[in-house]
Structures are given as structure tokens and as C-alpha cells.
Short mmCIF file of C-alpha atoms and ligand atoms in Angstrom, two decimals:
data_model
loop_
_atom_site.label_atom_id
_atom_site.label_comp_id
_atom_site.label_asym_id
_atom_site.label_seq_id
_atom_site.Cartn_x
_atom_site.Cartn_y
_atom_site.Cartn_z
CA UNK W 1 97.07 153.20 66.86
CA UNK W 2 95.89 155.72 64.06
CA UNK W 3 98.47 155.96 61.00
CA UNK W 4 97.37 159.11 60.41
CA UNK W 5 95.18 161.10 62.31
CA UNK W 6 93.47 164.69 61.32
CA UNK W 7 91.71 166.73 64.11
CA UNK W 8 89.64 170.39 63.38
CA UNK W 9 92.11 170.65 60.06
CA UNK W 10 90.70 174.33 58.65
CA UNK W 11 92.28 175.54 55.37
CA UNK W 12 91.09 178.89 53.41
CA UNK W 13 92.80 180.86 50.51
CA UNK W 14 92.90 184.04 49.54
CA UNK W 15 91.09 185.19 46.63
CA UNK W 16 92.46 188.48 45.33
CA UNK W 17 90.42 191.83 47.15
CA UNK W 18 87.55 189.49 47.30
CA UNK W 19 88.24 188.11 50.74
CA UNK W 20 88.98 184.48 51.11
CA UNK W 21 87.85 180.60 50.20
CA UNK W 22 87.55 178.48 53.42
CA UNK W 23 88.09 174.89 51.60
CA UNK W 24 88.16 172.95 54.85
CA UNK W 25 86.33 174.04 57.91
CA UNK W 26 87.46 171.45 60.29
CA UNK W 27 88.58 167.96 58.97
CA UNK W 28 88.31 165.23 61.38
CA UNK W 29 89.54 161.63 60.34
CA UNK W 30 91.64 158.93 61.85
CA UNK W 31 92.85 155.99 59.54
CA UNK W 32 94.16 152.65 61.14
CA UNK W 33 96.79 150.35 60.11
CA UNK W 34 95.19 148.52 57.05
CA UNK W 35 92.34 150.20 55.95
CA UNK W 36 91.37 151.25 52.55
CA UNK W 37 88.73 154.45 53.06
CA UNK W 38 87.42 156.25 49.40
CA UNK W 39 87.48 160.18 49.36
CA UNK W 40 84.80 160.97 47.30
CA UNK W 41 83.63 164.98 46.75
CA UNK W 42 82.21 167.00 44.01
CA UNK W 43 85.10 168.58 42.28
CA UNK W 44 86.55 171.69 43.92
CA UNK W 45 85.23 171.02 47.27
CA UNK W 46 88.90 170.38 48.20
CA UNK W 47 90.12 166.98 48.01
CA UNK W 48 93.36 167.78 47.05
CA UNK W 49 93.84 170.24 49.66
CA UNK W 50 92.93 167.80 51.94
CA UNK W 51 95.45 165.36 50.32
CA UNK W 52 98.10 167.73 50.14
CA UNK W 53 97.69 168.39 53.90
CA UNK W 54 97.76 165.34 54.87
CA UNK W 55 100.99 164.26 52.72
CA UNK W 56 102.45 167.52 54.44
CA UNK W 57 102.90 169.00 51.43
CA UNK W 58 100.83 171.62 53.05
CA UNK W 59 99.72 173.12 56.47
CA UNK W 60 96.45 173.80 57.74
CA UNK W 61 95.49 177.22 59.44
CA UNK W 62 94.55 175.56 62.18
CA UNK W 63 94.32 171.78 63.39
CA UNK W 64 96.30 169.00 63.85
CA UNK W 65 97.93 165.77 61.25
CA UNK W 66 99.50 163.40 62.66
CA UNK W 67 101.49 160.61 60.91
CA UNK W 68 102.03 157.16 62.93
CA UNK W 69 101.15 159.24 66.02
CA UNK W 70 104.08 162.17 65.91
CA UNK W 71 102.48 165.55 65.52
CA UNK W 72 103.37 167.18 62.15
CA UNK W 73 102.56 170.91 63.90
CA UNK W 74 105.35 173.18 64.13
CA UNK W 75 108.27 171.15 62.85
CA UNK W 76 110.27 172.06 60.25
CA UNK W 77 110.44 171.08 56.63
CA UNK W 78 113.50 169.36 56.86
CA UNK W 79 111.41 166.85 59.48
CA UNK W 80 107.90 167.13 57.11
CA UNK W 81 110.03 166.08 54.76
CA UNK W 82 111.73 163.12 56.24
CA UNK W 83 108.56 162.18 57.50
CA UNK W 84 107.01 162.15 54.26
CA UNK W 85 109.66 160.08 52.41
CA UNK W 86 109.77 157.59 55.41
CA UNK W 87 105.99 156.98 55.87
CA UNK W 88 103.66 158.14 52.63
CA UNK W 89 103.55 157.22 49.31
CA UNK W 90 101.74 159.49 46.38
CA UNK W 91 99.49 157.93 43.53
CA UNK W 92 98.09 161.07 40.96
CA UNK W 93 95.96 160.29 38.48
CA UNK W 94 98.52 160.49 35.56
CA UNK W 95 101.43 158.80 36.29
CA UNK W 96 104.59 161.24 36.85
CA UNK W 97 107.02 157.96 35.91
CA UNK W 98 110.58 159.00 34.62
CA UNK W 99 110.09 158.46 30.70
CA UNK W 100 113.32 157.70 30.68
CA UNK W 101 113.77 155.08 32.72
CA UNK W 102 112.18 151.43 32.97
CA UNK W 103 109.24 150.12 35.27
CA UNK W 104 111.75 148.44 37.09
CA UNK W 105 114.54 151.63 37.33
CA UNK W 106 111.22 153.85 38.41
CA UNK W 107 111.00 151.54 41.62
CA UNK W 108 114.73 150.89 42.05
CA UNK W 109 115.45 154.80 42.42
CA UNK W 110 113.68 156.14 44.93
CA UNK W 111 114.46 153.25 47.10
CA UNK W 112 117.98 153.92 45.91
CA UNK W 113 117.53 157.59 47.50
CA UNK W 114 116.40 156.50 50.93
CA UNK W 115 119.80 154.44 51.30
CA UNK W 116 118.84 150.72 50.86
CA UNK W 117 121.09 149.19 48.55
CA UNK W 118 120.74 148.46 44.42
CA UNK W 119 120.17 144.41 45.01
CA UNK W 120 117.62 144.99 48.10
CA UNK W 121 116.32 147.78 45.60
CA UNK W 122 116.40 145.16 42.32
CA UNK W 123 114.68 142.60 44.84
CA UNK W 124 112.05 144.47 46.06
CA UNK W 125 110.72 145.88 42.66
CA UNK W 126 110.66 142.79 41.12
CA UNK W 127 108.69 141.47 43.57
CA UNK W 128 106.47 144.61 43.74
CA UNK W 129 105.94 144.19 39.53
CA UNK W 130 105.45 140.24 40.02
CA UNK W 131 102.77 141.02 42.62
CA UNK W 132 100.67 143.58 40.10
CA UNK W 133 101.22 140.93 37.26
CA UNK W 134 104.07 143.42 35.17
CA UNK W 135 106.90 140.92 35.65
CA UNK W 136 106.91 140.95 31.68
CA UNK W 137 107.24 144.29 31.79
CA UNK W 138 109.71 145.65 33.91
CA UNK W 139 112.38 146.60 31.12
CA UNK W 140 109.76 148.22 29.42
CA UNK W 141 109.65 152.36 29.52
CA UNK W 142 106.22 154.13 30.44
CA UNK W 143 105.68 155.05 27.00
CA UNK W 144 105.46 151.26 26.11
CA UNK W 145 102.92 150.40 28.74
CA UNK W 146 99.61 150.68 28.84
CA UNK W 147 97.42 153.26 30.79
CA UNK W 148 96.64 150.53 33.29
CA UNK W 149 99.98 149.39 33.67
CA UNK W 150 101.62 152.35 34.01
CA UNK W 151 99.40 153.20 37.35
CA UNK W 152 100.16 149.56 38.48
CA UNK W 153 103.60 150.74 38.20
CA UNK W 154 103.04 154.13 39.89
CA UNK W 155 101.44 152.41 43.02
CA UNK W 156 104.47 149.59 42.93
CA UNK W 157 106.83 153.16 42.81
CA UNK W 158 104.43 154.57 45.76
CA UNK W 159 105.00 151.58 47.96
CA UNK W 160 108.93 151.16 47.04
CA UNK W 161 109.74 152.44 50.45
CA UNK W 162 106.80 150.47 52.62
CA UNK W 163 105.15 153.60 53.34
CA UNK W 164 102.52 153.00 56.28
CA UNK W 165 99.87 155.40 54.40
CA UNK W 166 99.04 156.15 50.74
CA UNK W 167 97.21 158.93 49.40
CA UNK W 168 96.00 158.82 45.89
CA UNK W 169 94.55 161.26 44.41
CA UNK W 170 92.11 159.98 41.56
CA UNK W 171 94.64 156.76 40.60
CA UNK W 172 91.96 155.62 38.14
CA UNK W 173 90.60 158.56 37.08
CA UNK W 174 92.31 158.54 33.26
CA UNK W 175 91.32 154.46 33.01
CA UNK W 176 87.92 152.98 31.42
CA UNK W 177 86.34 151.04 34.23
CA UNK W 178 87.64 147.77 33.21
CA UNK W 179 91.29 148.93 33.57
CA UNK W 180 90.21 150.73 37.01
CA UNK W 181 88.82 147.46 38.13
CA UNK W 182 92.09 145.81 37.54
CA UNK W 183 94.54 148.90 38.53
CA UNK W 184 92.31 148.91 42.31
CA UNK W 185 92.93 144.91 42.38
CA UNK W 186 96.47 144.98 41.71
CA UNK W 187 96.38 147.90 44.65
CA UNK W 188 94.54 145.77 47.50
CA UNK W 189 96.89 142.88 45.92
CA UNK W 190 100.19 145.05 46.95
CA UNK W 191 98.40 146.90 50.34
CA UNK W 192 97.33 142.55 51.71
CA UNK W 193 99.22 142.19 54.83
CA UNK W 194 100.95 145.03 54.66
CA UNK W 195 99.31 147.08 57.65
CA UNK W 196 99.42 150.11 54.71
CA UNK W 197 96.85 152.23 55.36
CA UNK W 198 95.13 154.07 51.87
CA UNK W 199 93.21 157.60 51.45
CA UNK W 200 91.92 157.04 47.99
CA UNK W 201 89.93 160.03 46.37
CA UNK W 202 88.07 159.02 43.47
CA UNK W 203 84.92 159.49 41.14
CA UNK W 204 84.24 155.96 40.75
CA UNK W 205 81.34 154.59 43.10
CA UNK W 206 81.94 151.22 42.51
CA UNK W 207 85.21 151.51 43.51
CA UNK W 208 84.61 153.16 46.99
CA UNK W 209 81.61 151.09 47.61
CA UNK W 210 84.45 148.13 47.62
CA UNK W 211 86.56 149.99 50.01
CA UNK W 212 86.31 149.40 53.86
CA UNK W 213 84.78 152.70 54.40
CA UNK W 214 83.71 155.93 52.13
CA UNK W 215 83.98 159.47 53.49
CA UNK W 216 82.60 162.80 51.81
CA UNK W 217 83.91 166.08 51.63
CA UNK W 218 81.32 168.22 52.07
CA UNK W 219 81.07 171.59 53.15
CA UNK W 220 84.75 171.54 54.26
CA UNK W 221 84.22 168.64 56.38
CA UNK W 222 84.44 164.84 56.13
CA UNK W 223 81.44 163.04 56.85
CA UNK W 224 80.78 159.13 56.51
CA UNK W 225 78.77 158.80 53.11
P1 LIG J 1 89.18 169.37 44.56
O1 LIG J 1 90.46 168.61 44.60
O2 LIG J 1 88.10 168.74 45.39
O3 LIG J 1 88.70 169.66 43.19
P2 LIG J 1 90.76 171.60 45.52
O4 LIG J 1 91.29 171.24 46.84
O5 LIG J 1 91.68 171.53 44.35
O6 LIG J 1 89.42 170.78 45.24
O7 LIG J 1 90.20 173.08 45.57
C1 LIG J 1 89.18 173.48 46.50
C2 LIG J 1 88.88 174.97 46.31
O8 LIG J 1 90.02 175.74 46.67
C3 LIG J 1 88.55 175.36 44.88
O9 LIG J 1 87.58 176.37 44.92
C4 LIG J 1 89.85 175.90 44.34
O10 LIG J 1 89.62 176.82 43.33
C5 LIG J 1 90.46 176.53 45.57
N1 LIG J 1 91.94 176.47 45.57
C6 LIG J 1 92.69 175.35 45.54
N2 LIG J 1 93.99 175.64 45.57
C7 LIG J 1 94.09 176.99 45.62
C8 LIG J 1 95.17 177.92 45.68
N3 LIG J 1 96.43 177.51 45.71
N4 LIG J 1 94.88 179.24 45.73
C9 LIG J 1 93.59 179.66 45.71
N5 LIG J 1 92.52 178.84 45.66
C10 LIG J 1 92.76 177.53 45.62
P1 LIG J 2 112.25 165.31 46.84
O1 LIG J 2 113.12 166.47 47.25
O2 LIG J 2 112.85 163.96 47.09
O3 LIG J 2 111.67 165.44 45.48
P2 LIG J 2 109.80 166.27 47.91
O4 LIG J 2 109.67 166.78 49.29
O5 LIG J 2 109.85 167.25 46.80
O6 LIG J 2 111.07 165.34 47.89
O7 LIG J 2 108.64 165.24 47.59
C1 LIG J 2 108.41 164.13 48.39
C2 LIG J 2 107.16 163.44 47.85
O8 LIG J 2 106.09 164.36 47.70
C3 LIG J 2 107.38 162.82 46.49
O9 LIG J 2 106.73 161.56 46.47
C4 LIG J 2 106.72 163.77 45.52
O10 LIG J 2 106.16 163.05 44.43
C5 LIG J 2 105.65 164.39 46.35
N1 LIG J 2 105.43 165.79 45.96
C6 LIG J 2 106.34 166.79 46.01
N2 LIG J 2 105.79 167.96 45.63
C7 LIG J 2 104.49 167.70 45.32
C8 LIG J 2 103.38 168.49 44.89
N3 LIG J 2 103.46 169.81 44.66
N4 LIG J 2 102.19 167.89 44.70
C9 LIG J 2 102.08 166.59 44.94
N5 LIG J 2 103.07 165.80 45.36
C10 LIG J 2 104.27 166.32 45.54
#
């Protein structure tokens, strides 16, 4: 009953006449409904290749992703797609909200893309803001919000669609570790019950060490830290 389920993922690039960069040299991991596992790496030893691949915003050379059990391997980006929109939601470390729109319209339209109406879509991001403590501030645009509030935001936005995995890559990277304290609260706050299952890749120690289980990347493969 794996969410999401990497076997022998290998990924190298090309690096001009030089040859090539193998980044992952067979990823193994298998992430159950529910759990919360940290990512942590040095920089450049290829976290977000291994994030990308398993959002399917990339494939591996070689190796298998699966997401809640279908094989990803040789379908087509139509299906990746669908698959991706049905089933993950992204956290970055900087936001990506639409300056132009509220907290509130940020949540509203990408439920409003999947096909569930405006007052299910109203509904569920006011409850998603009440649940992260923004009720306050769902009129507001990202540039009135604080750093910390705009990433409780961004996860609300991530989980608009109940996705059964996220994958965040550094969410409180660009916080002060108070605001990180609160932003991964407000996270295992909206994840509670939920079945979601999180890949989290982040710097902070304290943080992982509060996670149900930490993972390093290291020498293209994960290993329990
Ligand atoms: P991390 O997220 O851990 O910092 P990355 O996955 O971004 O690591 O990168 C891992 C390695 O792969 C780095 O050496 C990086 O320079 C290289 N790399 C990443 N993306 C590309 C790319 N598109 N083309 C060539 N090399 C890349
Ligand atoms: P759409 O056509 O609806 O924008 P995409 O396939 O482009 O759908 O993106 C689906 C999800 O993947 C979105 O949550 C988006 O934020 C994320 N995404 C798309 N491209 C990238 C990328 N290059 N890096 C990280 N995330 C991406």
C-alpha cells in the first residue's frame, strides 16, 4: 500500500564533451499513506532531481516510480500529467503564489481547474486557511503576507486538490527558524488524518529529526540517516 514507490531510479546528465554526471545511481524508497520522511543531502547531490522524478516532472534512465501503485514507466505525458494533478502537490521554497490574486483565490483556482465547483472550491480553502491559522488573511495578496504565511498558504494551495503525496522542496528554507517551526506545524496540522503522504527535503535538522523518518542522499542513493 506504498503511495509512491521508487525502485533502482538512476539519473545522469550530460556535461558538455566532458562525459556525463550520474546524480542518482539507483534510488530505492517506498512512502506509505501518512508518513512524513525528511530528504536531507548536501547541496547538489541531487535532491531536486530526485523530487522532480518523483513528481514526474522528469524520467529516470532507468528504474521504476510509482504513484498509488500505477507504474509511471512508459506512459505518456498526457497520463504523467493527469496523474500529477490528481495525486501530488508541490511546495518550493519561495512561494510561486499568483501576486495577483488573494490567499483565498490562490486555493480556489487550481481546484477550479480540476472541475470541482467555485462554492466546494470557496469551502474547501477556507477551511484549508482556518486550519493553518490565516482565516484573517485570506483577502489578503502575497505581497501583504508575511514570509511564513505565504508558505502556509503555498502548502494550503499544494493540498487544494487532496493530493495523496507532497513533495517539498526546501518549504522553509527562506524562513528564520521560528517561522519554520510554525510553517512545519501548520503542515502536520493540514497532512493529520489525511492519509497524505510528504517527501520533505530540507536543511533544517530539527525539523527532520521531528519527522517520522529521515533519509540521505548520498552518493546517488537514499540511505536511512
Ligand atoms: P540538489 O537539489 O541536491 O542541490 P540537483 O538535483 O539540483 O541537486 O543537482 C545534482 C547535480 O546534477 C548537480 O551537480 C547539478 O549541477 C547537476 N544537474 C542538475 N540539473 C542538471 C541539468 N539539467 N543539466 C545538467 N546538470 C544538472
Ligand atoms: P499545468 O499545465 O496545469 O501548469 P503542469 O504539468 O505544468 O500543469 O504542472 C503541474 C504541476 O507541476 C504544478 O503544480 C506545477 O507547479 C508543477 N510544475 C510544473 N513544471 C514544474 C517545474 N519545472 N518544476 C517544478 N514544478 C513544476
Amino acid at each position: 500500500e506504498a503511495i509512491l514507490e521508487l525502485s533502482g531510479v538512476t539519473k545522469a546528465y550530460k556535461r558538455g564533451e566532458a562525459g556525463e554526471v550520474q546524480v542518482l545511481r539507483g534510488v530505492d524508497l517506498v512512502l506509505k499513506p501518512g508518513e512524513v520522511v525528511a530528504l536531507v543531502a548536501p547541496s547538489g547531490a541531487g535532491k531536486s532531481t530526485l523530487l522532480h522524478i518523483a513528481g514526474l516532472l522528469d524520467t529516470p534512465d532507468a528504474g521504476e516510480v510509482r504513484v498509488g501503485g500505477q507504474a509511471m514507466q512508459g506512459r505518456s505525458d498526457r497520463r504523467r500529467t493527469a496523474v500529477r494533478r490528481a495525486d501530488l502537490g508541490f511546495v518550493y521554497q519561495f512561494h510561486h503564489l499568483l501576486p495577483e490574486f488573494t490567499a483565498a483565490e490562490n486555493i480556489i483556482l487550481p481546484q477550479l481547474a480540476n472541475g470541482v465547483s467555485r462554492t466546494e472550491a470557496e469551502a474547501r480553502a477556507e477551511s484549508l486557511l482556518a486550519r493553518v491559522g490565516l482565516s484573517q488573511r485570506m483577502e489578503h495578496r502575497p505581497a501583504a503576507l508575511s514570509g511564513g504565511e505565504q508558505q502556509r498558504v503555498a502548502f494550503c494551495r499544494a493540498l487544494a486538490n487532496s493530493p495523496r503525496v507532497l513533495l517539498a522542496d526546501e518549504p522553509t528554507g527562506n524562513l528564520d527558524p521560528g517561522t519554520s517551526d510554525q510553517v512545519f506545524a501548520a503542515l502536520m496540522d493540514l497532512a493529520a488524518g489525511t492519509g497524505l503522504g510528504a517527501l520533505i527535503a530540507t536543511h533544517n535538522l530539527d525539523l527532520a529529526a521531528r519527522m517520522d523518518r529521515v533519509l540521505r542522499l548520498e552518493g546517488g542513493r537514499l540511505v536511512p540517516a
